[in-house]
Amino acid sequence: AKRVFEVFKPWGLPPEILAVVAVIMMGLPTAYSGASGIILLAVGAVIYEELRRVGARRQLALATTAMTGGAGVVLSPCILIVMISMLNKEVVTDELFYWGKLVFGLTIFVFVVFALITNRGKFHVESPKNALKPTLNALSRLIPYVGISLGVGVIYAFALNAYLDQFSAPIILPVILIAFLAYEKIVDVRHNDKRAMQKVGNALTESVSQASTHIGAILIFGCCSLPLAGVVERSSSMMDIPEAFSSVWVAMCFFVVAMILIGMFIDAIGAVALISGSFAAIAYNSGIHPIHFWMVALVAVELGYLSPPVAMNHLLTRQVVGESEVEKAALEGDSFWYRHEKILLPIAVMGTTLVIVAFGPLIVGYEASF
C-alpha cells in the first residue's frame, strides 16, 4: 500500500483526491477478501498514516480509512455476490458483477464530488515536468511485486491448472503475499543470507500471529450475527410484512431502511443470509428487479456498517489507528461538518449512492436499466 501511494505523491494532489485514490486502490483487495472490515484491519493503519503524511485532516483520514474497501464489495470476484447467486436462482454472478462495476464507478464519482466540495485548499497538481520522473521511479519499485504475482500465477496455472478466481483466491493469494514478504526481507538484508532467512521467519511468525487474532475476532462476530439473523427471520415481526407491496416505491423505501438497519448490527454474510430468506421474495413480488434489489442491498449494508450507533467500520478504524488519534480528531474542526467529518462524509457518500441506486432505475424504468 505504501508503494502504491508513492506513485501519486509526486503530483501534489490535494488530500481529498488522495482519499478517493485510497478508496479506489482498496476496491479490488476488498473484492477478493469479501468484506471491507478485513481490508480495514489489514491496511487501515497504512491508509491513515499516508493520508496524514500528505496533510489530510485527521477527520478526513479517519473517514477515508473507515470507507476503505466499502465500495469494493460489488466487484468481481467478491464472495458475497457468489453467495447471493447461490441463494437466489433469479440472479447470476455475471449480471451482478456487471452492474456492480457501474455501482462502484458511481460511488467513486459521488466521492469525488464530495471531495471537491469539502476541499479547503486550492486545487493544485504538480507539473508533469517535475512529477513524471519520481512517478516512474515509484512505478519501477512496483515491478518486482507484479513479477512475483505473475510468476506465482503462472506456476499455479501450469503445474495445477488453477487460475486466480473467487474459488482459488483463498489458496493463491496467501502464497503471493508470503512471496512479497520474503522478497522484501531478503532485499532488505541483501548480502547476509542467514540473517535474511531469520527475518523472513520472524516476519511470517508475526504475520500469522496477527492474522490469527483478526480471524478470531471476525469469526466471533460472524458467529454472533448469524444466530441474530436467524432470530430476526423467525420473529413475529416478520409476519407483519406483506407478501407483496402494492407500490414499488413504498417497497423500495421499506427495504432501503430495513437493510440499512440490518447492516448496522449484522455482518455482511449474516445480512445476505437474512435478506435472502426474509426480504428477497417480497421484493420480487412487489415488482423490484432482482439485480436492482441486490445492488441496493449491498450498498445499504455497507452504509449500515458506517452508521451509528454501532458503526462497525469506525470501531475497526479506532482499533487500527489508535485511541489517541481518534481523541485528537474530536478536538479539530471549526464547523459542524468538519468536527464530525469522520461520520458525515462516509454517510453522505454512501447515502447519496444508495438513493441513486435505489430510486434512479425506478424513475427511468427497468426496461432502460436492466
mmCIF file of C-alpha atoms in Angstrom:
data_model
loop_
_atom_site.group_PDB
_atom_site.id
_atom_site.type_symbol
_atom_site.label_atom_id
_atom_site.label_comp_id
_atom_site.label_asym_id
_atom_site.label_seq_id
_atom_site.Cartn_x
_atom_site.Cartn_y
_atom_site.Cartn_z
ATOM 1 C CA ALA A 1 0.000 0.000 0.000
ATOM 2 C CA LYS A 2 2.839 2.408 0.804
ATOM 3 C CA ARG A 3 4.500 1.721 -2.550
ATOM 4 C CA VAL A 4 1.287 2.473 -4.430
ATOM 5 C CA PHE A 5 0.818 5.749 -2.543
ATOM 6 C CA GLU A 6 4.333 6.774 -3.565
ATOM 7 C CA VAL A 7 3.200 6.717 -7.211
ATOM 8 C CA PHE A 8 0.711 9.526 -6.582
ATOM 9 C CA LYS A 9 2.678 11.665 -4.114
ATOM 10 C CA PRO A 10 4.863 13.491 -6.691
ATOM 11 C CA TRP A 11 1.766 15.064 -8.264
ATOM 12 C CA GLY A 12 0.965 17.037 -5.102
ATOM 13 C CA LEU A 13 -2.709 16.100 -5.206
ATOM 14 C CA PRO A 14 -4.998 17.536 -2.511
ATOM 15 C CA PRO A 15 -5.607 15.179 0.441
ATOM 16 C CA GLU A 16 -9.261 14.848 -0.580
ATOM 17 C CA ILE A 17 -8.300 13.474 -4.002
ATOM 18 C CA LEU A 18 -5.762 11.098 -2.452
ATOM 19 C CA ALA A 19 -8.588 9.908 -0.205
ATOM 20 C CA VAL A 20 -10.516 8.961 -3.362
ATOM 21 C CA VAL A 21 -7.408 7.200 -4.681
ATOM 22 C CA ALA A 22 -7.204 5.190 -1.442
ATOM 23 C CA VAL A 23 -10.799 4.006 -1.766
ATOM 24 C CA ILE A 24 -10.245 3.016 -5.416
ATOM 25 C CA MET A 25 -6.972 1.294 -4.556
ATOM 26 C CA MET A 26 -8.613 -0.888 -1.907
ATOM 27 C CA GLY A 27 -11.600 -1.860 -4.081
ATOM 28 C CA LEU A 28 -10.008 -4.936 -5.673
ATOM 29 C CA PRO A 29 -8.496 -6.352 -2.445
ATOM 30 C CA THR A 30 -11.931 -5.984 -0.858
ATOM 31 C CA ALA A 31 -13.489 -7.893 -3.739
ATOM 32 C CA TYR A 32 -11.100 -10.792 -3.135
ATOM 33 C CA SER A 33 -11.490 -10.748 0.654
ATOM 34 C CA GLY A 34 -15.266 -10.350 0.527
ATOM 35 C CA ALA A 35 -15.623 -7.808 3.331
ATOM 36 C CA SER A 36 -14.486 -4.238 3.958
ATOM 37 C CA GLY A 37 -13.741 -4.995 7.610
ATOM 38 C CA ILE A 38 -10.978 -7.457 6.703
ATOM 39 C CA ILE A 39 -9.218 -4.957 4.423
ATOM 40 C CA LEU A 40 -9.604 -2.242 7.049
ATOM 41 C CA LEU A 41 -7.835 -4.404 9.624
ATOM 42 C CA ALA A 42 -5.120 -5.302 7.130
ATOM 43 C CA VAL A 43 -4.151 -1.902 5.685
ATOM 44 C CA GLY A 44 -6.277 0.672 7.525
ATOM 45 C CA ALA A 45 -3.337 1.930 9.582
ATOM 46 C CA VAL A 46 -1.229 2.407 6.434
ATOM 47 C CA ILE A 47 -4.009 4.318 4.668
ATOM 48 C CA TYR A 48 -4.449 6.599 7.690
ATOM 49 C CA GLU A 49 -0.710 7.256 8.078
ATOM 50 C CA GLU A 50 -0.192 8.000 4.375
ATOM 51 C CA LEU A 51 -3.116 10.426 4.252
ATOM 52 C CA ARG A 52 -1.843 12.208 7.351
ATOM 53 C CA ARG A 53 1.638 12.385 5.810
ATOM 54 C CA VAL A 54 0.292 14.325 2.808
ATOM 55 C CA GLY A 55 -1.554 16.777 5.056
ATOM 56 C CA ALA A 56 -5.042 15.291 5.339
ATOM 57 C CA ARG A 57 -7.160 16.380 8.282
ATOM 58 C CA ARG A 58 -7.493 13.748 10.999
ATOM 59 C CA GLN A 59 -11.255 13.693 10.475
ATOM 60 C CA LEU A 60 -10.822 13.202 6.715
ATOM 61 C CA ALA A 61 -8.200 10.487 7.231
ATOM 62 C CA LEU A 62 -10.469 8.659 9.699
ATOM 63 C CA ALA A 63 -13.439 8.935 7.325
ATOM 64 C CA THR A 64 -11.428 7.552 4.409
ATOM 65 C CA THR A 65 -9.990 4.732 6.495
ATOM 66 C CA ALA A 66 -13.485 3.706 7.596
ATOM 67 C CA MET A 67 -14.616 3.730 3.961
ATOM 68 C CA THR A 68 -11.604 1.709 2.806
ATOM 69 C CA GLY A 69 -12.846 -1.152 0.713
ATOM 70 C CA GLY A 70 -16.525 -0.443 1.314
ATOM 71 C CA ALA A 71 -17.224 0.181 -2.352
ATOM 72 C CA GLY A 72 -15.375 -2.968 -3.430
ATOM 73 C CA VAL A 73 -17.971 -5.478 -2.224
ATOM 74 C CA VAL A 74 -19.779 -5.149 -5.574
ATOM 75 C CA LEU A 75 -16.718 -6.057 -7.671
ATOM 76 C CA SER A 76 -15.647 -9.415 -9.064
ATOM 77 C CA PRO A 77 -14.958 -11.902 -7.546
ATOM 78 C CA CYS A 78 -16.499 -10.872 -4.190
ATOM 79 C CA ILE A 79 -17.696 -13.932 -2.290
ATOM 80 C CA LEU A 80 -20.815 -12.038 -1.132
ATOM 81 C CA ILE A 81 -22.071 -11.853 -4.706
ATOM 82 C CA VAL A 82 -21.264 -15.524 -5.242
ATOM 83 C CA MET A 83 -23.266 -16.278 -2.095
ATOM 84 C CA ILE A 84 -26.184 -14.166 -3.369
ATOM 85 C CA SER A 85 -26.274 -16.089 -6.661
ATOM 86 C CA MET A 86 -26.193 -19.394 -4.760
ATOM 87 C CA LEU A 87 -29.119 -18.427 -2.531
ATOM 88 C CA ASN A 88 -31.189 -16.747 -5.262
ATOM 89 C CA LYS A 89 -31.789 -18.524 -8.564
ATOM 90 C CA GLU A 90 -33.204 -15.279 -10.038
ATOM 91 C CA VAL A 91 -29.704 -13.767 -10.421
ATOM 92 C CA VAL A 92 -26.329 -14.951 -11.725
ATOM 93 C CA THR A 93 -22.862 -13.699 -10.858
ATOM 94 C CA ASP A 94 -22.050 -12.291 -14.317
ATOM 95 C CA GLU A 95 -25.020 -9.913 -14.210
ATOM 96 C CA LEU A 96 -24.331 -8.891 -10.622
ATOM 97 C CA PHE A 97 -20.649 -8.244 -11.324
ATOM 98 C CA TYR A 98 -21.523 -6.201 -14.424
ATOM 99 C CA TRP A 99 -23.869 -3.903 -12.549
ATOM 100 C CA GLY A 100 -21.526 -3.959 -9.562
ATOM 101 C CA LYS A 101 -18.822 -2.274 -11.644
ATOM 102 C CA LEU A 102 -21.256 0.500 -12.529
ATOM 103 C CA VAL A 103 -22.255 0.935 -8.886
ATOM 104 C CA PHE A 104 -18.576 1.069 -7.906
ATOM 105 C CA GLY A 105 -17.959 3.764 -10.527
ATOM 106 C CA LEU A 106 -20.975 5.720 -9.269
ATOM 107 C CA THR A 107 -19.695 5.540 -5.682
ATOM 108 C CA ILE A 108 -16.293 6.880 -6.719
ATOM 109 C CA PHE A 109 -17.927 9.691 -8.723
ATOM 110 C CA VAL A 110 -20.033 10.708 -5.721
ATOM 111 C CA PHE A 111 -16.932 10.602 -3.513
ATOM 112 C CA VAL A 112 -15.068 12.878 -5.950
ATOM 113 C CA VAL A 113 -17.958 15.371 -5.843
ATOM 114 C CA PHE A 114 -17.942 15.474 -2.044
ATOM 115 C CA ALA A 115 -14.140 15.638 -2.004
ATOM 116 C CA LEU A 116 -14.198 18.718 -4.245
ATOM 117 C CA ILE A 117 -16.963 20.326 -2.174
ATOM 118 C CA THR A 118 -15.141 19.767 1.131
ATOM 119 C CA ASN A 119 -11.668 20.657 -0.175
ATOM 120 C CA ARG A 120 -10.324 23.506 1.974
ATOM 121 C CA GLY A 121 -7.296 24.369 -0.119
ATOM 122 C CA LYS A 122 -6.543 25.321 -3.698
ATOM 123 C CA PHE A 123 -6.769 22.515 -6.204
ATOM 124 C CA HIS A 124 -3.206 22.190 -7.456
ATOM 125 C CA VAL A 125 -1.478 19.485 -9.469
ATOM 126 C CA GLU A 126 2.277 19.399 -9.939
ATOM 127 C CA SER A 127 3.543 19.877 -13.492
ATOM 128 C CA PRO A 128 4.429 16.680 -15.402
ATOM 129 C CA LYS A 129 7.978 18.011 -15.784
ATOM 130 C CA ASN A 130 8.539 17.804 -12.038
ATOM 131 C CA ALA A 131 6.296 14.824 -11.226
ATOM 132 C CA LEU A 132 6.879 12.366 -14.064
ATOM 133 C CA LYS A 133 10.370 11.188 -13.110
ATOM 134 C CA PRO A 134 9.556 10.488 -9.418
ATOM 135 C CA THR A 135 6.371 8.760 -10.550
ATOM 136 C CA LEU A 136 8.292 6.476 -12.916
ATOM 137 C CA ASN A 137 10.795 5.714 -10.149
ATOM 138 C CA ALA A 138 7.917 4.786 -7.832
ATOM 139 C CA LEU A 139 6.357 2.610 -10.536
ATOM 140 C CA SER A 140 9.680 0.826 -11.086
ATOM 141 C CA ARG A 141 9.653 -0.204 -7.414
ATOM 142 C CA LEU A 142 6.341 -1.990 -8.065
ATOM 143 C CA ILE A 143 7.757 -4.116 -10.899
ATOM 144 C CA PRO A 144 9.104 -6.880 -8.601
ATOM 145 C CA TYR A 145 5.675 -7.235 -6.988
ATOM 146 C CA VAL A 146 3.991 -7.530 -10.371
ATOM 147 C CA GLY A 147 6.600 -10.069 -11.430
ATOM 148 C CA ILE A 148 6.105 -12.146 -8.266
ATOM 149 C CA SER A 149 2.327 -12.125 -8.752
ATOM 150 C CA LEU A 150 2.609 -13.221 -12.371
ATOM 151 C CA GLY A 151 5.213 -15.830 -11.506
ATOM 152 C CA VAL A 152 3.086 -17.445 -8.804
ATOM 153 C CA GLY A 153 0.063 -17.303 -11.100
ATOM 154 C CA VAL A 154 1.963 -18.999 -13.940
ATOM 155 C CA ILE A 155 3.222 -21.760 -11.626
ATOM 156 C CA TYR A 156 -0.320 -22.499 -10.414
ATOM 157 C CA ALA A 157 -1.678 -22.356 -13.969
ATOM 158 C CA PHE A 158 0.841 -24.776 -15.486
ATOM 159 C CA ALA A 159 1.510 -27.048 -12.503
ATOM 160 C CA LEU A 160 -2.005 -27.344 -11.090
ATOM 161 C CA ASN A 161 -4.229 -25.913 -13.849
ATOM 162 C CA ALA A 162 -5.561 -23.412 -11.270
ATOM 163 C CA TYR A 163 -6.305 -19.795 -12.125
ATOM 164 C CA LEU A 164 -6.955 -16.883 -9.795
ATOM 165 C CA ASP A 165 -10.708 -16.563 -9.248
ATOM 166 C CA GLN A 166 -13.214 -16.463 -6.389
ATOM 167 C CA PHE A 167 -12.621 -20.150 -5.674
ATOM 168 C CA SER A 168 -8.818 -20.323 -5.809
ATOM 169 C CA ALA A 169 -8.070 -16.884 -4.323
ATOM 170 C CA PRO A 170 -8.043 -18.116 -0.678
ATOM 171 C CA ILE A 171 -5.205 -20.506 -1.625
ATOM 172 C CA ILE A 172 -3.211 -18.488 -4.183
ATOM 173 C CA LEU A 173 -3.298 -15.012 -2.620
ATOM 174 C CA PRO A 174 -1.582 -16.047 0.651
ATOM 175 C CA VAL A 175 1.226 -17.624 -1.374
ATOM 176 C CA ILE A 176 1.663 -14.389 -3.337
ATOM 177 C CA LEU A 177 1.702 -12.336 -0.128
ATOM 178 C CA ILE A 178 4.235 -14.668 1.518
ATOM 179 C CA ALA A 179 6.416 -14.269 -1.587
ATOM 180 C CA PHE A 180 6.100 -10.459 -1.251
ATOM 181 C CA LEU A 181 7.173 -10.646 2.369
ATOM 182 C CA ALA A 182 10.137 -12.927 1.644
ATOM 183 C CA TYR A 183 11.267 -10.672 -1.213
ATOM 184 C CA GLU A 184 11.183 -7.552 0.980
ATOM 185 C CA LYS A 185 13.137 -9.129 3.830
ATOM 186 C CA ILE A 186 15.763 -10.724 1.579
ATOM 187 C CA VAL A 187 16.303 -7.490 -0.374
ATOM 188 C CA ASP A 188 16.463 -5.546 2.894
ATOM 189 C CA VAL A 189 19.363 -7.707 4.137
ATOM 190 C CA ARG A 190 20.870 -8.458 0.707
ATOM 191 C CA HIS A 191 24.312 -9.981 1.425
ATOM 192 C CA ASN A 192 23.605 -11.914 4.622
ATOM 193 C CA ASP A 193 21.541 -14.974 3.645
ATOM 194 C CA LYS A 194 21.348 -16.344 7.191
ATOM 195 C CA ARG A 195 20.076 -13.077 8.600
ATOM 196 C CA ALA A 196 17.644 -12.692 5.681
ATOM 197 C CA MET A 197 16.055 -16.080 6.300
ATOM 198 C CA GLN A 198 15.825 -15.264 10.007
ATOM 199 C CA LYS A 199 13.984 -12.027 9.195
ATOM 200 C CA VAL A 200 11.645 -13.887 6.840
ATOM 201 C CA GLY A 201 10.869 -16.421 9.552
ATOM 202 C CA ASN A 202 10.236 -13.732 12.166
ATOM 203 C CA ALA A 203 8.015 -11.779 9.782
ATOM 204 C CA LEU A 204 5.999 -14.879 8.886
ATOM 205 C CA THR A 205 5.542 -15.741 12.563
ATOM 206 C CA GLU A 206 4.379 -12.219 13.371
ATOM 207 C CA SER A 207 2.048 -12.134 10.349
ATOM 208 C CA VAL A 208 0.420 -15.448 11.242
ATOM 209 C CA SER A 209 0.023 -14.343 14.859
ATOM 210 C CA GLN A 210 -1.702 -11.094 13.881
ATOM 211 C CA ALA A 211 -3.839 -12.846 11.267
ATOM 212 C CA SER A 212 -4.985 -15.400 13.847
ATOM 213 C CA THR A 213 -6.146 -12.616 16.150
ATOM 214 C CA HIS A 214 -8.053 -10.874 13.352
ATOM 215 C CA ILE A 215 -9.593 -14.110 12.102
ATOM 216 C CA GLY A 216 -10.717 -14.973 15.626
ATOM 217 C CA ALA A 217 -12.373 -11.587 16.064
ATOM 218 C CA ILE A 218 -14.185 -11.827 12.723
ATOM 219 C CA LEU A 219 -15.306 -15.409 13.368
ATOM 220 C CA ILE A 220 -16.737 -14.436 16.758
ATOM 221 C CA PHE A 221 -18.559 -11.501 15.148
ATOM 222 C CA GLY A 222 -19.901 -13.774 12.399
ATOM 223 C CA CYS A 223 -20.936 -16.477 14.856
ATOM 224 C CA CYS A 224 -22.906 -13.891 16.837
ATOM 225 C CA SER A 225 -24.531 -12.200 13.849
ATOM 226 C CA LEU A 226 -25.717 -15.361 12.085
ATOM 227 C CA PRO A 227 -27.865 -16.508 15.052
ATOM 228 C CA LEU A 228 -29.129 -12.935 15.337
ATOM 229 C CA ALA A 229 -30.157 -13.064 11.683
ATOM 230 C CA GLY A 230 -31.956 -16.350 12.340
ATOM 231 C CA VAL A 231 -33.804 -14.892 15.334
ATOM 232 C CA VAL A 232 -34.917 -11.871 13.286
ATOM 233 C CA GLU A 233 -36.016 -14.087 10.377
ATOM 234 C CA ARG A 234 -38.173 -16.238 12.659
ATOM 235 C CA SER A 235 -39.529 -13.434 14.839
ATOM 236 C CA SER A 236 -43.179 -12.426 14.828
ATOM 237 C CA SER A 237 -42.262 -9.041 13.352
ATOM 238 C CA MET A 238 -41.571 -10.720 10.005
ATOM 239 C CA MET A 239 -45.176 -11.899 9.934
ATOM 240 C CA ASP A 240 -46.353 -8.283 9.763
ATOM 241 C CA ILE A 241 -44.618 -7.706 6.407
ATOM 242 C CA PRO A 242 -46.980 -8.331 3.473
ATOM 243 C CA GLU A 243 -46.105 -10.888 0.816
ATOM 244 C CA ALA A 244 -46.065 -8.035 -1.700
ATOM 245 C CA PHE A 245 -46.354 -4.238 -1.537
ATOM 246 C CA SER A 246 -48.944 -2.514 -3.694
ATOM 247 C CA SER A 247 -46.433 0.162 -4.741
ATOM 248 C CA VAL A 248 -42.866 -0.493 -5.862
ATOM 249 C CA TRP A 249 -41.899 2.910 -4.409
ATOM 250 C CA VAL A 250 -43.229 2.015 -0.980
ATOM 251 C CA ALA A 251 -41.500 -1.354 -1.186
ATOM 252 C CA MET A 252 -38.162 0.234 -2.084
ATOM 253 C CA CYS A 253 -38.416 2.766 0.745
ATOM 254 C CA PHE A 254 -39.140 -0.040 3.207
ATOM 255 C CA PHE A 255 -36.281 -2.243 2.014
ATOM 256 C CA VAL A 256 -33.762 0.614 1.986
ATOM 257 C CA VAL A 257 -34.488 1.467 5.622
ATOM 258 C CA ALA A 258 -34.671 -2.188 6.701
ATOM 259 C CA MET A 259 -31.399 -3.177 5.037
ATOM 260 C CA ILE A 260 -29.515 -0.195 6.487
ATOM 261 C CA LEU A 261 -30.693 -1.292 9.932
ATOM 262 C CA ILE A 262 -29.569 -4.845 9.204
ATOM 263 C CA GLY A 263 -26.134 -3.567 8.167
ATOM 264 C CA MET A 264 -25.806 -1.684 11.444
ATOM 265 C CA PHE A 265 -25.980 -4.812 13.559
ATOM 266 C CA ILE A 266 -25.165 -7.853 11.409
ATOM 267 C CA ASP A 267 -22.040 -8.686 9.422
ATOM 268 C CA ALA A 268 -22.201 -8.923 5.627
ATOM 269 C CA ILE A 269 -22.550 -12.711 5.345
ATOM 270 C CA GLY A 270 -25.243 -12.844 8.018
ATOM 271 C CA ALA A 271 -27.005 -9.906 6.370
ATOM 272 C CA VAL A 272 -27.058 -11.629 2.959
ATOM 273 C CA ALA A 273 -28.477 -14.789 4.536
ATOM 274 C CA LEU A 274 -31.193 -12.819 6.364
ATOM 275 C CA ILE A 275 -32.132 -10.703 3.342
ATOM 276 C CA SER A 276 -32.260 -13.771 1.091
ATOM 277 C CA GLY A 277 -34.567 -15.644 3.432
ATOM 278 C CA SER A 278 -36.803 -12.772 4.534
ATOM 279 C CA PHE A 279 -36.935 -9.908 2.032
ATOM 280 C CA ALA A 280 -35.867 -11.108 -1.414
ATOM 281 C CA ALA A 281 -39.094 -12.907 -2.369
ATOM 282 C CA ILE A 282 -41.219 -9.999 -1.120
ATOM 283 C CA ALA A 283 -39.153 -7.576 -3.200
ATOM 284 C CA TYR A 284 -39.537 -9.697 -6.334
ATOM 285 C CA ASN A 285 -43.306 -9.993 -5.773
ATOM 286 C CA SER A 286 -43.502 -6.216 -5.337
ATOM 287 C CA GLY A 287 -42.047 -5.606 -8.802
ATOM 288 C CA ILE A 288 -38.430 -4.853 -7.883
ATOM 289 C CA HIS A 289 -35.976 -6.377 -10.344
ATOM 290 C CA PRO A 290 -33.763 -8.992 -8.599
ATOM 291 C CA ILE A 291 -30.481 -7.420 -9.771
ATOM 292 C CA HIS A 292 -31.700 -3.980 -8.735
ATOM 293 C CA PHE A 293 -32.714 -5.312 -5.331
ATOM 294 C CA TRP A 294 -29.335 -6.876 -4.615
ATOM 295 C CA MET A 295 -27.348 -3.851 -5.730
ATOM 296 C CA VAL A 296 -29.426 -1.812 -3.292
ATOM 297 C CA ALA A 297 -28.902 -4.441 -0.586
ATOM 298 C CA LEU A 298 -25.104 -4.395 -0.904
ATOM 299 C CA VAL A 299 -24.872 -0.603 -0.805
ATOM 300 C CA ALA A 300 -27.367 -0.386 2.075
ATOM 301 C CA VAL A 301 -25.477 -2.940 4.175
ATOM 302 C CA GLU A 302 -22.214 -1.057 3.648
ATOM 303 C CA LEU A 303 -23.952 2.173 4.651
ATOM 304 C CA GLY A 304 -25.129 0.394 7.789
ATOM 305 C CA TYR A 305 -21.527 -0.576 8.526
ATOM 306 C CA LEU A 306 -20.658 3.139 8.523
ATOM 307 C CA SER A 307 -23.657 4.391 10.500
ATOM 308 C CA PRO A 308 -24.123 4.847 14.262
ATOM 309 C CA PRO A 309 -24.967 3.538 16.771
ATOM 310 C CA VAL A 310 -22.692 0.560 16.051
ATOM 311 C CA ALA A 311 -20.706 1.791 13.001
ATOM 312 C CA MET A 312 -18.559 -1.340 12.823
ATOM 313 C CA ASN A 313 -16.079 0.111 10.332
ATOM 314 C CA HIS A 314 -15.476 3.083 12.618
ATOM 315 C CA LEU A 315 -14.841 0.733 15.545
ATOM 316 C CA LEU A 316 -12.297 -1.154 13.444
ATOM 317 C CA THR A 317 -10.727 2.154 12.396
ATOM 318 C CA ARG A 318 -10.359 3.137 16.036
ATOM 319 C CA GLN A 319 -8.632 -0.176 16.672
ATOM 320 C CA VAL A 320 -6.070 0.135 13.863
ATOM 321 C CA VAL A 321 -5.199 3.851 14.145
ATOM 322 C CA GLY A 322 -5.208 4.083 17.926
ATOM 323 C CA GLU A 323 -7.352 5.727 20.580
ATOM 324 C CA SER A 324 -5.164 8.841 20.816
ATOM 325 C CA GLU A 325 -5.617 9.768 17.136
ATOM 326 C CA VAL A 326 -9.395 9.497 17.434
ATOM 327 C CA GLU A 327 -9.359 11.692 20.549
ATOM 328 C CA LYS A 328 -7.216 14.318 18.812
ATOM 329 C CA ALA A 329 -9.556 14.298 15.807
ATOM 330 C CA ALA A 330 -12.514 15.027 18.103
ATOM 331 C CA LEU A 331 -10.861 18.340 19.091
ATOM 332 C CA GLU A 332 -10.396 19.537 15.500
ATOM 333 C CA GLY A 333 -12.751 21.316 13.111
ATOM 334 C CA ASP A 334 -14.227 24.806 13.016
ATOM 335 C CA SER A 335 -17.742 23.856 11.880
ATOM 336 C CA PHE A 336 -20.235 21.063 12.470
ATOM 337 C CA TRP A 337 -19.258 19.253 9.256
ATOM 338 C CA TYR A 338 -15.501 19.297 9.892
ATOM 339 C CA ARG A 339 -15.893 18.391 13.574
ATOM 340 C CA HIS A 340 -17.872 15.273 12.625
ATOM 341 C CA GLU A 341 -16.468 14.624 9.159
ATOM 342 C CA LYS A 342 -15.335 11.079 10.001
ATOM 343 C CA ILE A 343 -19.014 10.128 10.390
ATOM 344 C CA LEU A 344 -20.718 12.558 7.998
ATOM 345 C CA LEU A 345 -18.515 12.080 4.909
ATOM 346 C CA PRO A 346 -18.922 8.267 4.618
ATOM 347 C CA ILE A 347 -22.666 8.535 5.297
ATOM 348 C CA ALA A 348 -23.014 11.345 2.739
ATOM 349 C CA VAL A 349 -21.119 9.422 0.036
ATOM 350 C CA MET A 350 -22.724 6.021 0.575
ATOM 351 C CA GLY A 351 -26.142 7.545 1.342
ATOM 352 C CA THR A 352 -26.165 9.549 -1.890
ATOM 353 C CA THR A 353 -25.040 6.484 -3.828
ATOM 354 C CA LEU A 354 -27.779 4.411 -2.206
ATOM 355 C CA VAL A 355 -30.504 6.928 -3.097
ATOM 356 C CA ILE A 356 -29.367 6.993 -6.731
ATOM 357 C CA VAL A 357 -29.032 3.203 -6.978
ATOM 358 C CA ALA A 358 -32.375 2.592 -5.252
ATOM 359 C CA PHE A 359 -34.600 5.146 -6.943
ATOM 360 C CA GLY A 360 -32.799 6.034 -10.184
ATOM 361 C CA PRO A 361 -33.902 2.861 -12.032
ATOM 362 C CA LEU A 362 -37.467 3.387 -10.785
ATOM 363 C CA ILE A 363 -37.515 6.834 -12.336
ATOM 364 C CA VAL A 364 -36.139 5.826 -15.756
ATOM 365 C CA GLY A 365 -37.952 2.469 -15.869
ATOM 366 C CA TYR A 366 -36.497 -1.016 -15.730
ATOM 367 C CA GLU A 367 -36.526 -1.509 -19.492
ATOM 368 C CA ALA A 368 -33.965 1.275 -19.844
ATOM 369 C CA SER A 369 -31.836 -0.034 -16.979
ATOM 370 C CA PHE A 370 -31.687 -3.822 -16.581
#
